[in-house]
Amino acid sequence: MTFAEPSRECPHCPRLAALRERLRAEHPAWANAPVPSFGPIGARLLIVGLAPGLKGANRTGRPFTGDYAGDLLYATLPKFGWATGEYRAGREDAAWTPDTLALTGARIANAVRCLPPANKPTPAEAAACRPFLAAEIAAMPDLRAILALGRLAHDQVLIALGRKASAAKFAHGAMHDFGGGAPLLADSYHCSRYNTNTGRLTPAMFEAVFARLAERIG
């Protein structure tokens, strides 16, 4: 099964499209478009964040690239065999090109593919983008587990899997096994600078989630 990413001019969310157009005028060298997923469609692990960051993925065009969350995530993945190569955050201008980093057993997506104002998509915007996430999950033939980074991503994954948001409660380190061939749903606090600066999430806590996933899915 295949799936299509949203087009560069995706019109489904007027508020997000308006912000995208404004940023294209202000920062023409930035990506300023729906951010496609990164990693092989045959991956066993899908990592889902909520939405692109202003100076991260919205600027560079790759999930979790260009902000602190990516520094922690991409430093963690190689430790468990899910990435190889060198991660670089990306430069401020159009000369930035992808680095040698490659995902070997994981894929990274956002539940909402476009930058939302104040990093907060509305429920309607999340719902409008959810079919892309659901189609992506369905198109991954070897998917064994999904790691949701944050409660909002957790809720969107549940609904994309055809389950109620109340079917499993978000908790850092939780592993939700629905059986019947459904992928395991794992939870982690988002690897944002705010969460790490406040001590809500430490690198050791983050790595512990990946260690448990490695034990569960190999």
C-alpha positions as YAML, in Angstrom:
chain: A
units: angstrom
residues:
- id: 1
  name: MET
  ca: [0.00, 0.00, 0.00]
- id: 2
  name: THR
  ca: [1.17, 3.53, -0.75]
- id: 3
  name: PHE
  ca: [0.15, 6.90, 0.61]
- id: 4
  name: ALA
  ca: [0.59, 10.50, -0.44]
- id: 5
  name: GLU
  ca: [2.04, 13.30, 1.63]
- id: 6
  name: PRO
  ca: [0.09, 16.59, 1.64]
- id: 7
  name: SER
  ca: [0.93, 18.84, -1.28]
- id: 8
  name: ARG
  ca: [3.14, 21.89, -0.85]
- id: 9
  name: GLU
  ca: [0.04, 24.07, -1.25]
- id: 10
  name: CYS
  ca: [-2.23, 21.93, 0.96]
- id: 11
  name: PRO
  ca: [-5.42, 24.00, 1.48]
- id: 12
  name: HIS
  ca: [-7.15, 21.98, 4.21]
- id: 13
  name: CYS
  ca: [-6.36, 24.31, 7.13]
- id: 14
  name: PRO
  ca: [-6.81, 28.00, 6.24]
- id: 15
  name: ARG
  ca: [-5.08, 29.28, 9.38]
- id: 16
  name: LEU
  ca: [-1.99, 27.15, 8.75]
- id: 17
  name: ALA
  ca: [-1.96, 28.02, 5.05]
- id: 18
  name: ALA
  ca: [-2.07, 31.74, 5.91]
- id: 19
  name: LEU
  ca: [0.85, 31.38, 8.30]
- id: 20
  name: ARG
  ca: [2.76, 29.41, 5.67]
- id: 21
  name: GLU
  ca: [2.29, 32.18, 3.11]
- id: 22
  name: ARG
  ca: [3.37, 34.87, 5.55]
- id: 23
  name: LEU
  ca: [6.53, 32.98, 6.44]
- id: 24
  name: ARG
  ca: [7.35, 32.38, 2.79]
- id: 25
  name: ALA
  ca: [7.42, 36.14, 2.32]
- id: 26
  name: GLU
  ca: [9.46, 36.72, 5.49]
- id: 27
  name: HIS
  ca: [11.85, 33.76, 5.10]
- id: 28
  name: PRO
  ca: [11.98, 32.69, 1.44]
- id: 29
  name: ALA
  ca: [14.94, 30.35, 2.05]
- id: 30
  name: TRP
  ca: [13.00, 28.23, 4.55]
- id: 31
  name: ALA
  ca: [11.00, 25.15, 3.58]
- id: 32
  name: ASN
  ca: [7.67, 26.68, 4.76]
- id: 33
  name: ALA
  ca: [5.58, 23.70, 3.60]
- id: 34
  name: PRO
  ca: [4.01, 20.53, 4.95]
- id: 35
  name: VAL
  ca: [6.90, 18.47, 6.30]
- id: 36
  name: PRO
  ca: [7.14, 14.95, 4.86]
- id: 37
  name: SER
  ca: [8.04, 11.99, 7.01]
- id: 38
  name: PHE
  ca: [11.65, 10.83, 7.24]
- id: 39
  name: GLY
  ca: [12.82, 7.23, 7.14]
- id: 40
  name: PRO
  ca: [11.97, 4.00, 5.34]
- id: 41
  name: ILE
  ca: [8.37, 2.96, 4.82]
- id: 42
  name: GLY
  ca: [9.47, -0.55, 5.80]
- id: 43
  name: ALA
  ca: [10.54, 0.55, 9.29]
- id: 44
  name: ARG
  ca: [9.35, -1.38, 12.34]
- id: 45
  name: LEU
  ca: [9.14, 1.75, 14.51]
- id: 46
  name: LEU
  ca: [7.21, 4.93, 13.72]
- id: 47
  name: ILE
  ca: [7.98, 7.96, 15.91]
- id: 48
  name: VAL
  ca: [5.21, 10.56, 15.93]
- id: 49
  name: GLY
  ca: [5.56, 14.15, 17.09]
- id: 50
  name: LEU
  ca: [2.80, 16.71, 17.14]
- id: 51
  name: ALA
  ca: [3.80, 19.33, 14.53]
- id: 52
  name: PRO
  ca: [6.83, 21.06, 12.98]
- id: 53
  name: GLY
  ca: [8.62, 23.75, 14.95]
- id: 54
  name: LEU
  ca: [9.06, 27.26, 13.54]
- id: 55
  name: LYS
  ca: [12.85, 27.20, 13.29]
- id: 56
  name: GLY
  ca: [13.11, 23.42, 13.21]
- id: 57
  name: ALA
  ca: [11.29, 21.29, 10.66]
- id: 58
  name: ASN
  ca: [9.39, 24.23, 9.16]
- id: 59
  name: ARG
  ca: [12.73, 25.79, 8.31]
- id: 60
  name: THR
  ca: [14.72, 22.73, 7.26]
- id: 61
  name: GLY
  ca: [11.96, 20.56, 5.80]
- id: 62
  name: ARG
  ca: [12.78, 17.46, 7.84]
- id: 63
  name: PRO
  ca: [11.10, 16.30, 11.06]
- id: 64
  name: PHE
  ca: [12.94, 17.26, 14.25]
- id: 65
  name: THR
  ca: [15.77, 18.94, 12.36]
- id: 66
  name: GLY
  ca: [17.04, 22.33, 13.45]
- id: 67
  name: ASP
  ca: [15.86, 22.57, 17.04]
- id: 68
  name: TYR
  ca: [16.77, 21.07, 20.41]
- id: 69
  name: ALA
  ca: [14.23, 18.26, 20.19]
- id: 70
  name: GLY
  ca: [16.10, 16.91, 17.19]
- id: 71
  name: ASP
  ca: [19.43, 17.12, 18.99]
- id: 72
  name: LEU
  ca: [18.19, 14.70, 21.63]
- id: 73
  name: LEU
  ca: [16.17, 12.45, 19.33]
- id: 74
  name: TYR
  ca: [18.86, 12.00, 16.69]
- id: 75
  name: ALA
  ca: [21.54, 11.45, 19.35]
- id: 76
  name: THR
  ca: [19.42, 8.66, 20.84]
- id: 77
  name: LEU
  ca: [18.45, 6.68, 17.74]
- id: 78
  name: PRO
  ca: [21.95, 5.40, 16.79]
- id: 79
  name: LYS
  ca: [22.44, 4.02, 20.30]
- id: 80
  name: PHE
  ca: [19.72, 1.47, 19.58]
- id: 81
  name: GLY
  ca: [20.54, 0.71, 15.96]
- id: 82
  name: TRP
  ca: [17.79, 2.83, 14.39]
- id: 83
  name: ALA
  ca: [20.05, 5.39, 12.70]
- id: 84
  name: THR
  ca: [23.51, 5.68, 11.21]
- id: 85
  name: GLY
  ca: [25.65, 8.58, 10.07]
- id: 86
  name: GLU
  ca: [26.04, 12.17, 11.20]
- id: 87
  name: TYR
  ca: [23.21, 14.48, 12.24]
- id: 88
  name: ARG
  ca: [23.52, 18.21, 11.60]
- id: 89
  name: ALA
  ca: [20.85, 20.68, 12.58]
- id: 90
  name: GLY
  ca: [20.85, 22.62, 9.32]
- id: 91
  name: ARG
  ca: [21.96, 26.10, 8.37]
- id: 92
  name: GLU
  ca: [19.89, 29.25, 8.29]
- id: 93
  name: ASP
  ca: [19.93, 29.63, 4.50]
- id: 94
  name: ALA
  ca: [19.01, 27.64, 1.41]
- id: 95
  name: ALA
  ca: [22.52, 26.18, 1.19]
- id: 96
  name: TRP
  ca: [21.54, 23.58, 3.81]
- id: 97
  name: THR
  ca: [21.44, 20.09, 2.33]
- id: 98
  name: PRO
  ca: [20.62, 16.78, 4.03]
- id: 99
  name: ASP
  ca: [23.49, 15.31, 6.01]
- id: 100
  name: THR
  ca: [24.68, 11.70, 6.09]
- id: 101
  name: LEU
  ca: [22.14, 10.69, 8.72]
- id: 102
  name: ALA
  ca: [20.02, 7.70, 7.69]
- id: 103
  name: LEU
  ca: [17.26, 5.97, 9.60]
- id: 104
  name: THR
  ca: [17.66, 2.21, 9.42]
- id: 105
  name: GLY
  ca: [14.72, 0.80, 11.35]
- id: 106
  name: ALA
  ca: [12.66, 3.83, 12.29]
- id: 107
  name: ARG
  ca: [10.53, 6.44, 10.56]
- id: 108
  name: ILE
  ca: [9.61, 9.87, 11.92]
- id: 109
  name: ALA
  ca: [6.39, 11.76, 11.24]
- id: 110
  name: ASN
  ca: [4.27, 14.53, 12.70]
- id: 111
  name: ALA
  ca: [0.57, 14.18, 13.40]
- id: 112
  name: VAL
  ca: [0.09, 17.68, 11.94]
- id: 113
  name: ARG
  ca: [2.34, 18.27, 8.95]
- id: 114
  name: CYS
  ca: [2.29, 22.10, 8.89]
- id: 115
  name: LEU
  ca: [3.55, 24.62, 11.43]
- id: 116
  name: PRO
  ca: [0.73, 25.83, 13.71]
- id: 117
  name: PRO
  ca: [0.78, 29.24, 15.42]
- id: 118
  name: ALA
  ca: [2.30, 29.02, 18.90]
- id: 119
  name: ASN
  ca: [2.93, 25.31, 18.24]
- id: 120
  name: LYS
  ca: [-0.72, 24.58, 19.01]
- id: 121
  name: PRO
  ca: [-2.89, 23.09, 16.26]
- id: 122
  name: THR
  ca: [-6.63, 23.28, 16.78]
- id: 123
  name: PRO
  ca: [-8.68, 20.06, 17.06]
- id: 124
  name: ALA
  ca: [-10.07, 20.75, 13.58]
- id: 125
  name: GLU
  ca: [-6.55, 21.08, 12.14]
- id: 126
  name: ALA
  ca: [-5.45, 17.85, 13.77]
- id: 127
  name: ALA
  ca: [-8.53, 16.11, 12.38]
- id: 128
  name: ALA
  ca: [-7.89, 17.50, 8.88]
- id: 129
  name: CYS
  ca: [-4.35, 16.11, 8.87]
- id: 130
  name: ARG
  ca: [-5.16, 12.80, 10.55]
- id: 131
  name: PRO
  ca: [-5.96, 10.92, 7.31]
- id: 132
  name: PHE
  ca: [-2.34, 11.36, 6.24]
- id: 133
  name: LEU
  ca: [-1.13, 9.75, 9.48]
- id: 134
  name: ALA
  ca: [-3.68, 6.94, 9.26]
- id: 135
  name: ALA
  ca: [-2.73, 6.22, 5.65]
- id: 136
  name: GLU
  ca: [0.95, 6.24, 6.54]
- id: 137
  name: ILE
  ca: [0.44, 3.75, 9.36]
- id: 138
  name: ALA
  ca: [-1.58, 1.49, 7.05]
- id: 139
  name: ALA
  ca: [1.14, 1.70, 4.38]
- id: 140
  name: MET
  ca: [3.95, 0.46, 6.67]
- id: 141
  name: PRO
  ca: [4.10, -3.31, 6.06]
- id: 142
  name: ASP
  ca: [6.47, -4.19, 8.91]
- id: 143
  name: LEU
  ca: [5.29, -1.72, 11.54]
- id: 144
  name: ARG
  ca: [5.59, -3.18, 15.03]
- id: 145
  name: ALA
  ca: [5.43, -0.13, 17.30]
- id: 146
  name: ILE
  ca: [4.56, 3.55, 17.35]
- id: 147
  name: LEU
  ca: [6.23, 5.94, 19.79]
- id: 148
  name: ALA
  ca: [4.12, 9.01, 20.56]
- id: 149
  name: LEU
  ca: [6.07, 12.03, 21.76]
- id: 150
  name: GLY
  ca: [3.66, 13.84, 24.05]
- id: 151
  name: ARG
  ca: [0.01, 13.43, 24.98]
- id: 152
  name: LEU
  ca: [-1.40, 15.23, 21.95]
- id: 153
  name: ALA
  ca: [0.54, 12.99, 19.56]
- id: 154
  name: HIS
  ca: [-0.61, 9.99, 21.61]
- id: 155
  name: ASP
  ca: [-4.26, 11.01, 21.17]
- id: 156
  name: GLN
  ca: [-3.86, 11.52, 17.43]
- id: 157
  name: VAL
  ca: [-2.22, 8.12, 17.00]
- id: 158
  name: LEU
  ca: [-5.03, 6.41, 18.90]
- id: 159
  name: ILE
  ca: [-7.68, 7.98, 16.70]
- id: 160
  name: ALA
  ca: [-5.65, 7.20, 13.55]
- id: 161
  name: LEU
  ca: [-5.62, 3.56, 14.70]
- id: 162
  name: GLY
  ca: [-9.41, 3.64, 14.87]
- id: 163
  name: ARG
  ca: [-9.58, 3.77, 18.66]
- id: 164
  name: LYS
  ca: [-11.08, 6.29, 21.04]
- id: 165
  name: ALA
  ca: [-8.72, 8.76, 22.66]
- id: 166
  name: SER
  ca: [-9.79, 7.23, 25.99]
- id: 167
  name: ALA
  ca: [-8.67, 3.73, 24.95]
- id: 168
  name: ALA
  ca: [-5.23, 4.17, 26.52]
- id: 169
  name: LYS
  ca: [-4.03, 6.81, 28.98]
- id: 170
  name: PHE
  ca: [-0.86, 8.69, 28.15]
- id: 171
  name: ALA
  ca: [2.00, 8.17, 30.60]
- id: 172
  name: HIS
  ca: [5.71, 8.48, 30.07]
- id: 173
  name: GLY
  ca: [7.18, 5.03, 29.51]
- id: 174
  name: ALA
  ca: [3.80, 3.35, 29.06]
- id: 175
  name: MET
  ca: [3.45, 0.54, 26.53]
- id: 176
  name: HIS
  ca: [-0.07, -0.12, 25.24]
- id: 177
  name: ASP
  ca: [-0.53, -3.52, 23.59]
- id: 178
  name: PHE
  ca: [-3.86, -3.79, 21.79]
- id: 179
  name: GLY
  ca: [-3.29, -7.28, 20.36]
- id: 180
  name: GLY
  ca: [-4.80, -8.54, 17.16]
- id: 181
  name: GLY
  ca: [-1.80, -7.53, 15.08]
- id: 182
  name: ALA
  ca: [-2.09, -3.83, 15.96]
- id: 183
  name: PRO
  ca: [1.20, -2.02, 16.53]
- id: 184
  name: LEU
  ca: [2.33, -1.46, 20.09]
- id: 185
  name: LEU
  ca: [1.80, 2.13, 21.22]
- id: 186
  name: ALA
  ca: [4.57, 3.54, 23.42]
- id: 187
  name: ASP
  ca: [4.58, 6.93, 25.13]
- id: 188
  name: SER
  ca: [7.29, 9.42, 26.00]
- id: 189
  name: TYR
  ca: [7.29, 13.00, 27.13]
- id: 190
  name: HIS
  ca: [8.22, 15.19, 24.19]
- id: 191
  name: CYS
  ca: [11.97, 15.74, 23.86]
- id: 192
  name: SER
  ca: [11.57, 19.52, 23.85]
- id: 193
  name: ARG
  ca: [14.02, 21.93, 25.44]
- id: 194
  name: TYR
  ca: [11.33, 22.98, 27.91]
- id: 195
  name: ASN
  ca: [10.83, 19.42, 29.16]
- id: 196
  name: THR
  ca: [14.54, 18.75, 29.50]
- id: 197
  name: ASN
  ca: [15.35, 22.14, 31.07]
- id: 198
  name: THR
  ca: [12.66, 21.63, 33.70]
- id: 199
  name: GLY
  ca: [13.79, 18.07, 34.43]
- id: 200
  name: ARG
  ca: [10.50, 16.57, 33.36]
- id: 201
  name: LEU
  ca: [12.43, 14.52, 30.82]
- id: 202
  name: THR
  ca: [16.09, 13.57, 31.13]
- id: 203
  name: PRO
  ca: [18.18, 11.91, 28.43]
- id: 204
  name: ALA
  ca: [18.29, 8.78, 30.62]
- id: 205
  name: MET
  ca: [14.48, 8.71, 30.82]
- id: 206
  name: PHE
  ca: [14.24, 9.15, 27.05]
- id: 207
  name: GLU
  ca: [16.76, 6.41, 26.36]
- id: 208
  name: ALA
  ca: [14.94, 4.06, 28.74]
- id: 209
  name: VAL
  ca: [11.85, 4.21, 26.51]
- id: 210
  name: PHE
  ca: [13.92, 3.28, 23.48]
- id: 211
  name: ALA
  ca: [15.60, 0.48, 25.41]
- id: 212
  name: ARG
  ca: [12.20, -1.02, 26.25]
- id: 213
  name: LEU
  ca: [11.09, -0.69, 22.64]
- id: 214
  name: ALA
  ca: [14.25, -2.42, 21.45]
- id: 215
  name: GLU
  ca: [13.48, -5.31, 23.80]
- id: 216
  name: ARG
  ca: [9.91, -5.54, 22.56]
- id: 217
  name: ILE
  ca: [10.43, -5.28, 18.80]
- id: 218
  name: GLY
  ca: [14.12, -6.08, 18.33]
...
